[in-house]
Coordinates of C-alpha atoms and ligand atoms in Angstrom, one line a residue:
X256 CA 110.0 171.1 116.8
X257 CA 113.3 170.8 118.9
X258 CA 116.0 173.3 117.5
X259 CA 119.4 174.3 118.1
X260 CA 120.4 176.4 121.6
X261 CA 120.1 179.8 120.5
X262 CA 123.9 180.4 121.2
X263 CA 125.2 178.1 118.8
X264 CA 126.2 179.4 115.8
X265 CA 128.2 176.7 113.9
X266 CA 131.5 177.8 112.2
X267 CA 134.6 176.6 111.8
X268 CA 137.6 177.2 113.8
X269 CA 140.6 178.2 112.5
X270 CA 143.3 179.4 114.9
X271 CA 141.7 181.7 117.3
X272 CA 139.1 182.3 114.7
X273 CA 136.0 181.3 114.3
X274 CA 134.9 181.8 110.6
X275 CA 132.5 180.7 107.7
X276 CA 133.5 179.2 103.3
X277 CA 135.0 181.9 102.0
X278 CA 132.8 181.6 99.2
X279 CA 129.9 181.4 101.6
X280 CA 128.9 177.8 100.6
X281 CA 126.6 175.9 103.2
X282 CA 126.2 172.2 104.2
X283 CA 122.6 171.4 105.1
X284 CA 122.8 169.5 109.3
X285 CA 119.6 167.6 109.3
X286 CA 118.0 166.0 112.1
X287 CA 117.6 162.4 111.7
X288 CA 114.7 162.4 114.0
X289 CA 112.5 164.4 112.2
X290 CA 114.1 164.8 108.6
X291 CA 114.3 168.6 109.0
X292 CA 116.8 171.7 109.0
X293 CA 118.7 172.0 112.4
X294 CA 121.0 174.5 110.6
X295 CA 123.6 175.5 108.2
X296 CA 127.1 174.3 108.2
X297 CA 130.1 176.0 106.4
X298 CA 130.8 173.9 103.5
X299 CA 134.8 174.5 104.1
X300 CA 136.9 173.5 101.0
X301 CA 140.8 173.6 100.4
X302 CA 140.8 177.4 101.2
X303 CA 139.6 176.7 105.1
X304 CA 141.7 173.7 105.2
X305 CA 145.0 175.5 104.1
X306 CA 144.2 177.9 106.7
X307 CA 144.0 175.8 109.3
X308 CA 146.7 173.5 108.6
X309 CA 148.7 177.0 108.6
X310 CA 147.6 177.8 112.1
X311 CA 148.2 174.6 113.2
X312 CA 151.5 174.3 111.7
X313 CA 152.4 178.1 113.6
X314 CA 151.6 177.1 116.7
X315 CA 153.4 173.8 117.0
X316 CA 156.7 175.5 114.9
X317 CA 156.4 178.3 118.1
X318 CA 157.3 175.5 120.3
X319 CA 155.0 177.3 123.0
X320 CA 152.3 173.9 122.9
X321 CA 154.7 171.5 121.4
X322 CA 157.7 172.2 124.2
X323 CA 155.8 173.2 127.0
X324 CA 156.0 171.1 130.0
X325 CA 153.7 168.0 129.8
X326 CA 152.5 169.1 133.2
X327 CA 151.1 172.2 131.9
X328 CA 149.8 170.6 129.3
X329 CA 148.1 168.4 132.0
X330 CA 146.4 171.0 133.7
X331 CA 145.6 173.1 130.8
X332 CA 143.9 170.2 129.3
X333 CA 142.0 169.4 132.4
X334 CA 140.8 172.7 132.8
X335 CA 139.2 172.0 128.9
X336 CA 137.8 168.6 130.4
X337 CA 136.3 170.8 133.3
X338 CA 134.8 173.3 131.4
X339 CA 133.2 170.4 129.0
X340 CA 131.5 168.7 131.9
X341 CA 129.9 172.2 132.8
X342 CA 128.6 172.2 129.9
X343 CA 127.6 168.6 129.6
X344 CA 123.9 168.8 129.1
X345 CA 124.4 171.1 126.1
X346 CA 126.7 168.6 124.4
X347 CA 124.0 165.8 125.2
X348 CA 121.5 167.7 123.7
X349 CA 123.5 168.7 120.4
X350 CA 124.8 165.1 120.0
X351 CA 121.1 164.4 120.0
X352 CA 119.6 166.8 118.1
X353 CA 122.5 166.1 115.3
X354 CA 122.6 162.3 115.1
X355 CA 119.5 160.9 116.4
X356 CA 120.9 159.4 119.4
X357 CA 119.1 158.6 122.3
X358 CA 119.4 161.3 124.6
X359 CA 119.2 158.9 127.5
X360 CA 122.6 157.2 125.8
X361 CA 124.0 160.9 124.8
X362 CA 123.8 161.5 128.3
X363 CA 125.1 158.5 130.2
X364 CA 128.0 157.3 127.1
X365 CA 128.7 159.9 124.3
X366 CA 129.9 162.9 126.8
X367 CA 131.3 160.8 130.1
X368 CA 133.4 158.3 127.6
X369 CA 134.5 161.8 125.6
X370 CA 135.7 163.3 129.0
X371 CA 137.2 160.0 130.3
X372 CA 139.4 160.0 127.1
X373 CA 140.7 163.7 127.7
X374 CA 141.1 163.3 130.9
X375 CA 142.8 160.0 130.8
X376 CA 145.0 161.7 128.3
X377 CA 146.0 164.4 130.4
X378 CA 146.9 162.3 133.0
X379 CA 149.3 160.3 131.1
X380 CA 151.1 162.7 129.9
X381 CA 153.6 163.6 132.3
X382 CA 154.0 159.9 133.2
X383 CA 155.7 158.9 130.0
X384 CA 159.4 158.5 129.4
X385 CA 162.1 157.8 126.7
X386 CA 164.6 155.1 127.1
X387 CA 168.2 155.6 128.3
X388 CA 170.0 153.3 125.8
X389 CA 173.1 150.3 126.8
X390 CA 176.0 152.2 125.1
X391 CA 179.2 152.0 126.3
X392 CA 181.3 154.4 128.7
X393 CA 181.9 157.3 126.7
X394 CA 178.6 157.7 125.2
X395 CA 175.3 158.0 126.4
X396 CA 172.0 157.7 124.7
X397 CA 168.5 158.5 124.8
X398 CA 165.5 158.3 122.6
X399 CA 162.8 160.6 122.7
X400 CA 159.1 160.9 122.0
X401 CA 159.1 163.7 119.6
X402 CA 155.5 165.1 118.1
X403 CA 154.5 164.5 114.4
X404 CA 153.4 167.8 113.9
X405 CA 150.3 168.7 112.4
X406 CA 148.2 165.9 112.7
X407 CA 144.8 165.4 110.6
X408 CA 141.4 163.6 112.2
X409 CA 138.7 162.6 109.5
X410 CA 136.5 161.4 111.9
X411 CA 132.6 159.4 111.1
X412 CA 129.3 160.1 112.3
X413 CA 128.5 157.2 114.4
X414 CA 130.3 158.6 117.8
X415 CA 130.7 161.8 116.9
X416 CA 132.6 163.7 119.7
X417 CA 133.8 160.6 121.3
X418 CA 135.7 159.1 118.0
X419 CA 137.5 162.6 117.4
X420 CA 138.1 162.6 121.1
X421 CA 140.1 159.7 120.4
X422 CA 142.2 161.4 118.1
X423 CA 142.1 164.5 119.4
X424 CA 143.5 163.8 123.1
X425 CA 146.6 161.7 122.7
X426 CA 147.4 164.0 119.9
X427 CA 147.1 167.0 121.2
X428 CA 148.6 165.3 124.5
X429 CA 151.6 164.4 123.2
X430 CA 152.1 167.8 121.5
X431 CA 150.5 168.2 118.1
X432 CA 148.4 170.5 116.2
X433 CA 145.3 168.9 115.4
X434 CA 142.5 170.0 112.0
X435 CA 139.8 168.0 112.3
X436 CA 137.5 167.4 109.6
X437 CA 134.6 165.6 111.2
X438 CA 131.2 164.0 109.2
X439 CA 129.1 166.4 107.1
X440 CA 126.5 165.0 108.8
X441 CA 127.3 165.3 112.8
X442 CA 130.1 169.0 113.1
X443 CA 128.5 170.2 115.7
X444 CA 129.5 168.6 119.0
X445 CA 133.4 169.1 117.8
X446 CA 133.1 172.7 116.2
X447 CA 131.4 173.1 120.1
X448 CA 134.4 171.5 121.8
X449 CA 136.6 173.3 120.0
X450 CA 135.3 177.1 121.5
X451 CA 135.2 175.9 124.4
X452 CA 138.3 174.5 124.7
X453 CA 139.7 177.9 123.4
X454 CA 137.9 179.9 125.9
X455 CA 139.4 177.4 128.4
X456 CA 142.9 178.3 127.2
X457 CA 144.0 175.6 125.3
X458 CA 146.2 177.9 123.1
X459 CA 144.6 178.8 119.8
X460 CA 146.0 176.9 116.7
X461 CA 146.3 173.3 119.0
X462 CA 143.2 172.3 117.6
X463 CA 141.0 173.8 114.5
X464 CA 138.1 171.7 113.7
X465 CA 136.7 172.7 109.6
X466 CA 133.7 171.1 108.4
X467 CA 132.7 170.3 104.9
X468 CA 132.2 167.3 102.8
X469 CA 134.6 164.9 102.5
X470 CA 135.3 165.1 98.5
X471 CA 136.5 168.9 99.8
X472 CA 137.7 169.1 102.9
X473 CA 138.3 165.6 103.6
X474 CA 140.8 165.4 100.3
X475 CA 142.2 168.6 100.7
X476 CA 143.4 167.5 104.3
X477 CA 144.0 164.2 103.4
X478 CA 146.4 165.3 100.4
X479 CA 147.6 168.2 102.2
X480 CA 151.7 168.9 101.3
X481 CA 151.4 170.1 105.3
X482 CA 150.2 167.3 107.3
X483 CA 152.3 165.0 108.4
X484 CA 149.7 162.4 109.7
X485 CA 146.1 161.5 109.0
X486 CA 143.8 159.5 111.7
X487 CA 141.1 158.0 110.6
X488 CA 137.6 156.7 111.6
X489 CA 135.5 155.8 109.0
X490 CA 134.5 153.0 105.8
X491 CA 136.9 151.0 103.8
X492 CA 136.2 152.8 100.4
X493 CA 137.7 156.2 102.4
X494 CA 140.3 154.3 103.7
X495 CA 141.8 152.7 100.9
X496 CA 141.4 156.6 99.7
X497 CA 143.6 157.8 102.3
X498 CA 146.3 155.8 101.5
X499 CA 146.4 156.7 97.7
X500 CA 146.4 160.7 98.9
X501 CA 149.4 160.1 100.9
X502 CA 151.3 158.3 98.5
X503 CA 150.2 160.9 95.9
X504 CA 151.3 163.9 98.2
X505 CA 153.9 164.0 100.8
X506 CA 153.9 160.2 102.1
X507 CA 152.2 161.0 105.2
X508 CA 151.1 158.3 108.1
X509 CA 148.0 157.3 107.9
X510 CA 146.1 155.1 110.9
X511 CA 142.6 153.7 109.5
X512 CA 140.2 152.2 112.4
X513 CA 137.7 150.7 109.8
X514 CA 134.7 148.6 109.4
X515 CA 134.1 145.0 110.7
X516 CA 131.3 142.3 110.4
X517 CA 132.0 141.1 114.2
X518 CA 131.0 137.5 115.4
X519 CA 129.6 137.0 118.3
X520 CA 129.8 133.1 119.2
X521 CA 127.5 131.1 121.9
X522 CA 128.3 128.1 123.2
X523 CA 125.8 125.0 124.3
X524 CA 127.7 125.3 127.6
X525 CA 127.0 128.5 128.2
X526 CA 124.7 128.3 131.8
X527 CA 123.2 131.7 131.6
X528 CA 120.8 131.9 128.2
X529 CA 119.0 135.0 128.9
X530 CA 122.2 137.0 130.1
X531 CA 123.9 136.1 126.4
X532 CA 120.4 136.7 124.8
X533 CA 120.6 140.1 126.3
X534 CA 123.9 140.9 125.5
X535 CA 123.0 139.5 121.8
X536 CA 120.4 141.9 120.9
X537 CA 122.2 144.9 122.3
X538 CA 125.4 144.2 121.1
X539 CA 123.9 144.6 117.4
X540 CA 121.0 147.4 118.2
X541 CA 123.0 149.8 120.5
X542 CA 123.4 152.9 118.6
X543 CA 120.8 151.6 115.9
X544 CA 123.4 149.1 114.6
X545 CA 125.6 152.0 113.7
X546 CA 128.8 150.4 115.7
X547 CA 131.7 149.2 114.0
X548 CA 132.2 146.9 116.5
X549 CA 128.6 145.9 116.4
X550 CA 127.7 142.1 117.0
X551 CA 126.6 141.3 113.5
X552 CA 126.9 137.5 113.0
X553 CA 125.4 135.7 115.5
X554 CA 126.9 132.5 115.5
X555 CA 124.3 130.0 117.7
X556 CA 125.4 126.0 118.9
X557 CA 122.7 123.9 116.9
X558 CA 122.0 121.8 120.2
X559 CA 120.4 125.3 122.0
X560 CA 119.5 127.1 118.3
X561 CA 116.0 127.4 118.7
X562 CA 115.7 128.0 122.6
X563 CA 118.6 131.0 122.0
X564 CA 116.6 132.5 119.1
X565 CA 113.1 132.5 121.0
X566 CA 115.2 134.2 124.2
X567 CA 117.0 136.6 121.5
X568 CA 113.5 137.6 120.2
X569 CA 111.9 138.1 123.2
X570 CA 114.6 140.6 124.4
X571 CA 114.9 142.4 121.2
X572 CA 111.4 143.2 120.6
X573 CA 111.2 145.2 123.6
X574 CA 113.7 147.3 122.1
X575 CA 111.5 149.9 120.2
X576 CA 113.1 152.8 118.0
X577 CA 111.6 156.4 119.8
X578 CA 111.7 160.0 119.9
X579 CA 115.5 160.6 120.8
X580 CA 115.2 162.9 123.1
X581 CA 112.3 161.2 125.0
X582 CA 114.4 159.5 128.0
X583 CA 112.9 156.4 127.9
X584 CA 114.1 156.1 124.5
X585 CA 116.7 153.5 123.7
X586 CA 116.8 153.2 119.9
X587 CA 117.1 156.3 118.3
X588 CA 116.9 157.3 114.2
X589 CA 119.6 156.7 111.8
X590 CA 121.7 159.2 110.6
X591 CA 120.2 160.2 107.4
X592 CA 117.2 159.0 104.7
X593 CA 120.2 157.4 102.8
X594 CA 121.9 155.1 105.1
X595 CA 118.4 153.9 105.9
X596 CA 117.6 153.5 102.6
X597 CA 120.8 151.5 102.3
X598 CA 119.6 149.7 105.2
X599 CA 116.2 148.6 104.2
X600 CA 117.5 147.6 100.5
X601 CA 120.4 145.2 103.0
X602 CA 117.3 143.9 104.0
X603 CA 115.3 143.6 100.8
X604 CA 118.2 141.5 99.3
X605 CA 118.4 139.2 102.5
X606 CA 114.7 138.3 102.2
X607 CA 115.1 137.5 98.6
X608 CA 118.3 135.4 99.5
X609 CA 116.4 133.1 101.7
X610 CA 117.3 134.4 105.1
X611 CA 114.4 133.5 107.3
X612 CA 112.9 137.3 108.6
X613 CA 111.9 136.3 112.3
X614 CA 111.8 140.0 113.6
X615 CA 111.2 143.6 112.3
X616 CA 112.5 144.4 108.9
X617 CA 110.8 147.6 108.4
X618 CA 111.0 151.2 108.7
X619 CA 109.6 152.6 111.7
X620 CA 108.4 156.1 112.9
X621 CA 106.8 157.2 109.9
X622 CA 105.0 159.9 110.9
X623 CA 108.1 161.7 112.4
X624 CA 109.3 162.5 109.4
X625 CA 112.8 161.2 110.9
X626 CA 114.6 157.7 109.7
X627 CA 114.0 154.8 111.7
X628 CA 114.1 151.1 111.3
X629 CA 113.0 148.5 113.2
X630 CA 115.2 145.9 115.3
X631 CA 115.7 143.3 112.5
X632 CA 117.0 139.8 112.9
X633 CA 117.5 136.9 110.0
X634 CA 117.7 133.3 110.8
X635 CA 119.7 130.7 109.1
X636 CA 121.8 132.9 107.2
X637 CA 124.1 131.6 104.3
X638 CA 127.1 131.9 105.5
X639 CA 128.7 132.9 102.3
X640 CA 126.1 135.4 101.7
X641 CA 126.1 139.3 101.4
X642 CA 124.7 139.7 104.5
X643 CA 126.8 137.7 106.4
X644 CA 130.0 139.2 104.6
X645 CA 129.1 143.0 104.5
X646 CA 129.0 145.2 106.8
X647 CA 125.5 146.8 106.8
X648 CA 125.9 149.9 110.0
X649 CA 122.0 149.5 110.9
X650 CA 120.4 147.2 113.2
X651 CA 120.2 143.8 111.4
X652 CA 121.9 140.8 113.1
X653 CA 122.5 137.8 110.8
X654 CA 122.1 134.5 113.0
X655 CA 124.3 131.5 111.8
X656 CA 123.8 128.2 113.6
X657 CA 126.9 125.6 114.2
X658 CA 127.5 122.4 115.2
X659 CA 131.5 122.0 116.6
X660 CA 133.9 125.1 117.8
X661 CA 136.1 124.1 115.2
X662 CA 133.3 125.1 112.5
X663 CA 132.7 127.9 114.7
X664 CA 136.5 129.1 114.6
X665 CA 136.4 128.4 110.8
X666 CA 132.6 130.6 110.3
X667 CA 134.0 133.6 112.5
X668 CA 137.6 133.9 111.0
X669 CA 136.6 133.8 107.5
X670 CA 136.0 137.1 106.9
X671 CA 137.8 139.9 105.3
X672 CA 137.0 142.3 108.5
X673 CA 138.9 141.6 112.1
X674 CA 137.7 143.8 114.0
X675 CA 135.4 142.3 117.4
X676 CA 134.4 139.0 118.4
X677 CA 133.2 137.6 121.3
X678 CA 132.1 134.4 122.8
X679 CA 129.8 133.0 125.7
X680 CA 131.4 129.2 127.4
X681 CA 131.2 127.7 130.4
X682 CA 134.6 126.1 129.2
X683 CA 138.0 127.6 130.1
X684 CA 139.6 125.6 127.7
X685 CA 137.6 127.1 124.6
X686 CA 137.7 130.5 125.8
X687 CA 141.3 130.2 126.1
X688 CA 141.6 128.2 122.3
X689 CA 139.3 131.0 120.9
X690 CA 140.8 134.0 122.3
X691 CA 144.2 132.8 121.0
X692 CA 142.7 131.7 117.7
X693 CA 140.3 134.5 116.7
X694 CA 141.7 137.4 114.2
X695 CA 140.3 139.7 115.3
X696 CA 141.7 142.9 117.4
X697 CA 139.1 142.4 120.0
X698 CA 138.4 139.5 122.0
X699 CA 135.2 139.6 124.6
X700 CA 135.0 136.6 126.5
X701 CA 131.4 135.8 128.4
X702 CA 130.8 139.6 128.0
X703 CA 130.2 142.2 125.2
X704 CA 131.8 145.3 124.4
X705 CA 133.8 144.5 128.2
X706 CA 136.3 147.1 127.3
X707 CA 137.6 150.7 127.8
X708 CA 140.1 153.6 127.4
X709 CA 143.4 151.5 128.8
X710 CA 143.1 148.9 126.1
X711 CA 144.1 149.1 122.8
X712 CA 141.3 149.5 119.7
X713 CA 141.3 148.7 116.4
X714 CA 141.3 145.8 114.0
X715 CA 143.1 142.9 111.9
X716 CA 142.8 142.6 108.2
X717 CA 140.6 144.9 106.5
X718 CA 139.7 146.8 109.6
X719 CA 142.5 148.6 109.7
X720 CA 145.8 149.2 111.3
X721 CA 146.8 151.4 114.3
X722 CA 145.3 151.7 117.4
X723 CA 143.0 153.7 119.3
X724 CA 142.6 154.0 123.1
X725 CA 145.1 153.2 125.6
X726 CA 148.9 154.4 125.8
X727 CA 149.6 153.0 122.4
X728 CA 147.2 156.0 120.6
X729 CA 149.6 158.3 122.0
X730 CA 153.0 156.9 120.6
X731 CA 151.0 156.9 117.0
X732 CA 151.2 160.3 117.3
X733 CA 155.1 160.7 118.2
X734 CA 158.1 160.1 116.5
X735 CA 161.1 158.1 118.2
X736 CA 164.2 160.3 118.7
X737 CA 167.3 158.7 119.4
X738 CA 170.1 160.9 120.6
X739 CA 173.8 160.1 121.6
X740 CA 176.3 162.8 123.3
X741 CA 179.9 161.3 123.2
X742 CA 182.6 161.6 126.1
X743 CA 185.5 161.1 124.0
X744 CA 189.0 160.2 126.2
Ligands
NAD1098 P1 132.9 157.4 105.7 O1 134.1 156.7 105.4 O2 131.9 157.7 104.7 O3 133.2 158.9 106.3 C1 134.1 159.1 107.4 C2 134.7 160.4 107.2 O4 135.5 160.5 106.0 C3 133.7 161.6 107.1 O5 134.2 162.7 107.8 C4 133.7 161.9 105.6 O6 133.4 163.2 105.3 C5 135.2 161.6 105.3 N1 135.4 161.4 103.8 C6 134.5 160.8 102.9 N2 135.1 160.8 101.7 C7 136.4 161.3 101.9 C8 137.4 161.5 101.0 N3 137.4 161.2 99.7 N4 138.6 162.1 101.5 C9 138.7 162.4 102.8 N5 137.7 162.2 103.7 C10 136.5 161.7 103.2 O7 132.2 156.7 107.0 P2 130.9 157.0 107.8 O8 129.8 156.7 106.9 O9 131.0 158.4 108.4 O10 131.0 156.0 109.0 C11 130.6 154.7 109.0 C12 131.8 153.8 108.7 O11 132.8 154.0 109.7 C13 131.5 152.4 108.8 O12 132.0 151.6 107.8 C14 132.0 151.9 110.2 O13 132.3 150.6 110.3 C15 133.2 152.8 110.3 N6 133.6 153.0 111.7 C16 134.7 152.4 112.1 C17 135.1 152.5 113.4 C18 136.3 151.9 113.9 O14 136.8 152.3 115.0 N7 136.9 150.9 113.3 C19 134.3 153.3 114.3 C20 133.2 154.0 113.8 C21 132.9 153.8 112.4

């Protein structure tokens, strides 16, 4: 039975501390690959988060993070990124063990895209300016990036290390103190990063990361009088909650990078079938259909419906869920026995709505005692239907045929969600209709998930606002300054 490293010892960390609940309360970590006990987790409450929004509010009133050079920033933050990729195997492993990940994706996505982000954070830094502003003679104006301050990250399960480390790195870039309140269900990797980015030197108090449930922690940080800023990864119930907390407590920001029910179009004139096909099954199974940008609705041209499907099938039931950390494995478990539950009763409802069940559909891996599911796919889905309105995070891929791009336009766009799309076209006149016409804060022409760290993320409509990624992430977490001095005659 694969267990944790014998070195780590999960608590939270709090300033230069690294501590246990006061009241000694634990949080089960399961692993979804075999349904047992990794370890025990500090079920942290409003006592831990005080504390660590206290520590993080010290060290960014001391000035010594906050106002230090950006280029020592730079290099201290580097050094972290160093020491990370030293230690890359072991945050593999733990990302593994903890969310049921393929170690094989763990590996080659999870911990590079992590470091790229901090790194590519770092490096910005000191390559950022204010503006010098047009006023006349005898004055002369600047504004400034100032930091927020303390800066909360309620971060999901899906990613784990890499979605905080797209909260974490532009904030702490740019200045901040960061408490991060990551899933119940995947602490481990962050509470991780965090010692080592202390023993690295990143000056204690820049980053605390305090685990515990969300109806604790999560609303104690998110209602904290203390924070001036919450970023979020996560649902659209939590979401909506964020918002109420802020209002309720000290008006803080609030960035929400939600969910989305992502369509991903094909075109008749599309030449290369088996490329899209491809593309098509992972862009809904990668990470077990646990993506918010996943490829759920598969809109299909009538005219090449049946030939696209067949391909679609072919490719996707080679994918075959596995032991994680067996690396040949490319579909992993999902995170818990209730999501795939929630998963298998998405499914239940779309047989008994008609959908036409042309592959998988059931759990998988029984006898592992873990949660797996296999790669599912409906045909001819009703449009207007549950599943191809709601977003169901487990690998299930509603295909929706069409007939014109204008009905394709119409079937994409009508959705509460704006998060991805993405089409396939041999025609530079569509792609360049669609990627102007499509709401939806992605746009992937003849190419999935063709993106990374220099472009912005996040979504339209019910997906959220604010952006991830890029150098926009790092103004969310400033303030403009504008400052005049006067020259009077
Ligand atoms: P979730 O909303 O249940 O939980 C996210 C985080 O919020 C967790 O840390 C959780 O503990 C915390 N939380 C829960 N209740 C809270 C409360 N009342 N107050 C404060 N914090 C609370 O989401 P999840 O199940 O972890 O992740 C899956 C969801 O995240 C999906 O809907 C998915 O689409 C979305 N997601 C979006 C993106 C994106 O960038 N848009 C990326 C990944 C996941």
């Amino acid at each position: 039975m694969p267990t944790l490293p014998a070195d780590i010892s999960p608590l939270a960390v709090i300033g230069s501390r690294r501590m246990g609940a006061a009241d000694g309360a634990v949080l089960a970590s399961i692993n979804p690959a075999t349904g047992t006990v990794l370890t025990d987790l500090p079920a942290c409450g409003p006592a831990e988060i005080d504390a660590a929004v206290a520590a993080a509010r010290a060290r960014f009133e001391a000035g010594s993070w906050a106002a230090m050079a950006p280029r020592q920033r730079k290099a201290i933050l580097l050094r972290v990124a160093d020491a990370v990729a030293a230690r890359a195997e072991e945050f593999a492993l733990l990302e593994t063990l903890d969310a049921g990940k393929p170690i094989g994706d763990t590996r080659a996505v999870d911990v590079p895209l992590a470091l790229g982000t901090l790194r590519y954070y770092a490096e910005a830094i000191d390559k950022i300016h204010g503006e010098v502003g047009p006023s006349g003679p005898d004055r002369l104006s600047w504004a400034l990036h100032d930091p927020l301050g303390v800066i909360g990250a309620i971060v999901p399960w899906n990613f784990p290390l890499h979605m905080a480390m797209w909260k974490i790195a532009p904030a702490i870039a740019m200045g901040n103190s960061v408490v991060v309140k990551p899933s119940e269900l995947t602490s481990l990797t962050a509470l991780r990063f965090a010692e080592v980015a202390l023993e690295a030197g990143l000056p204690d108090g820049v980053l605390n990361v305090v685990p515990g449930t969300g109806a604790a922690a999560g609303a104690a940080l998110a209602s904290h009088m203390d924070v001036d800023m919450i970023t979020f990864t996560g649902s659209g119930p939590v979401g909506r909650q964020l918002l109420r907390y802020s209002a309720d407590s000290n008006l803080k920001r609030v960035s929400l990078e939600l969910g989305g029910k992502s369509p991903h179009i094909v075109f008749a004139d599309w030449p290369d079938l088996d490329r899209a096909a491809e593309a098509a099954a992972w862009g809904i199974f990668y990470n077990q259909g646990q993506v918010c940008t996943a490829g759920s609705r598969l809109l299909v041209q009538r005219s090449i419906h049946a030939e696209f499907v067949e391909r679609l099938i072919k490719v996707a039931a080679t994918i075959r869920p596995g032991d994680p950390l067996d690396p040949a494995t490319r579909l992993g478990a999902i995170i818990s026995e209730k999501q795939m539950n929630g998963v298998l009763s998405r499914i239940a409802d779309a047989r008994r709505e008609g959908a036409d069940l042309v592959l998988g559909g059931e759990q998988a891996r029984k006898d592992s005692g873990g949660f797996f599911i296999e790669p599912t796919i409906f045909d001819n889905v009703d449009p207007a239907g549950a599943l191809a309105r709601e977003e169901v995070f487990g690998p299930v891929l509603a295909v929706i045929p069409f007939d014109t791009p204008e009905e394709a336009l119409r079937l994409a766009n009508d959705s509460d969600f704006g998060l991805a799309s993405g089409l396939w076209t041999g025609s530079m006149t569509t792609a360049n209709h669609f990627a102007r016409a499509l709401r939806a804060g992605l746009v992937w022409i003849n190419g999935w998930d063709a993106c990374d760290i220099t472009m912005p993320f996040g979504g339209f409509k019910q997906s959220g606002f604010g952006r991830d990624r890029s150098l926009h992430a790092l103004y969310k977490y400033a303030d403009l300054k504008s400052i005049s001095v006067s020259f009077p005659a």
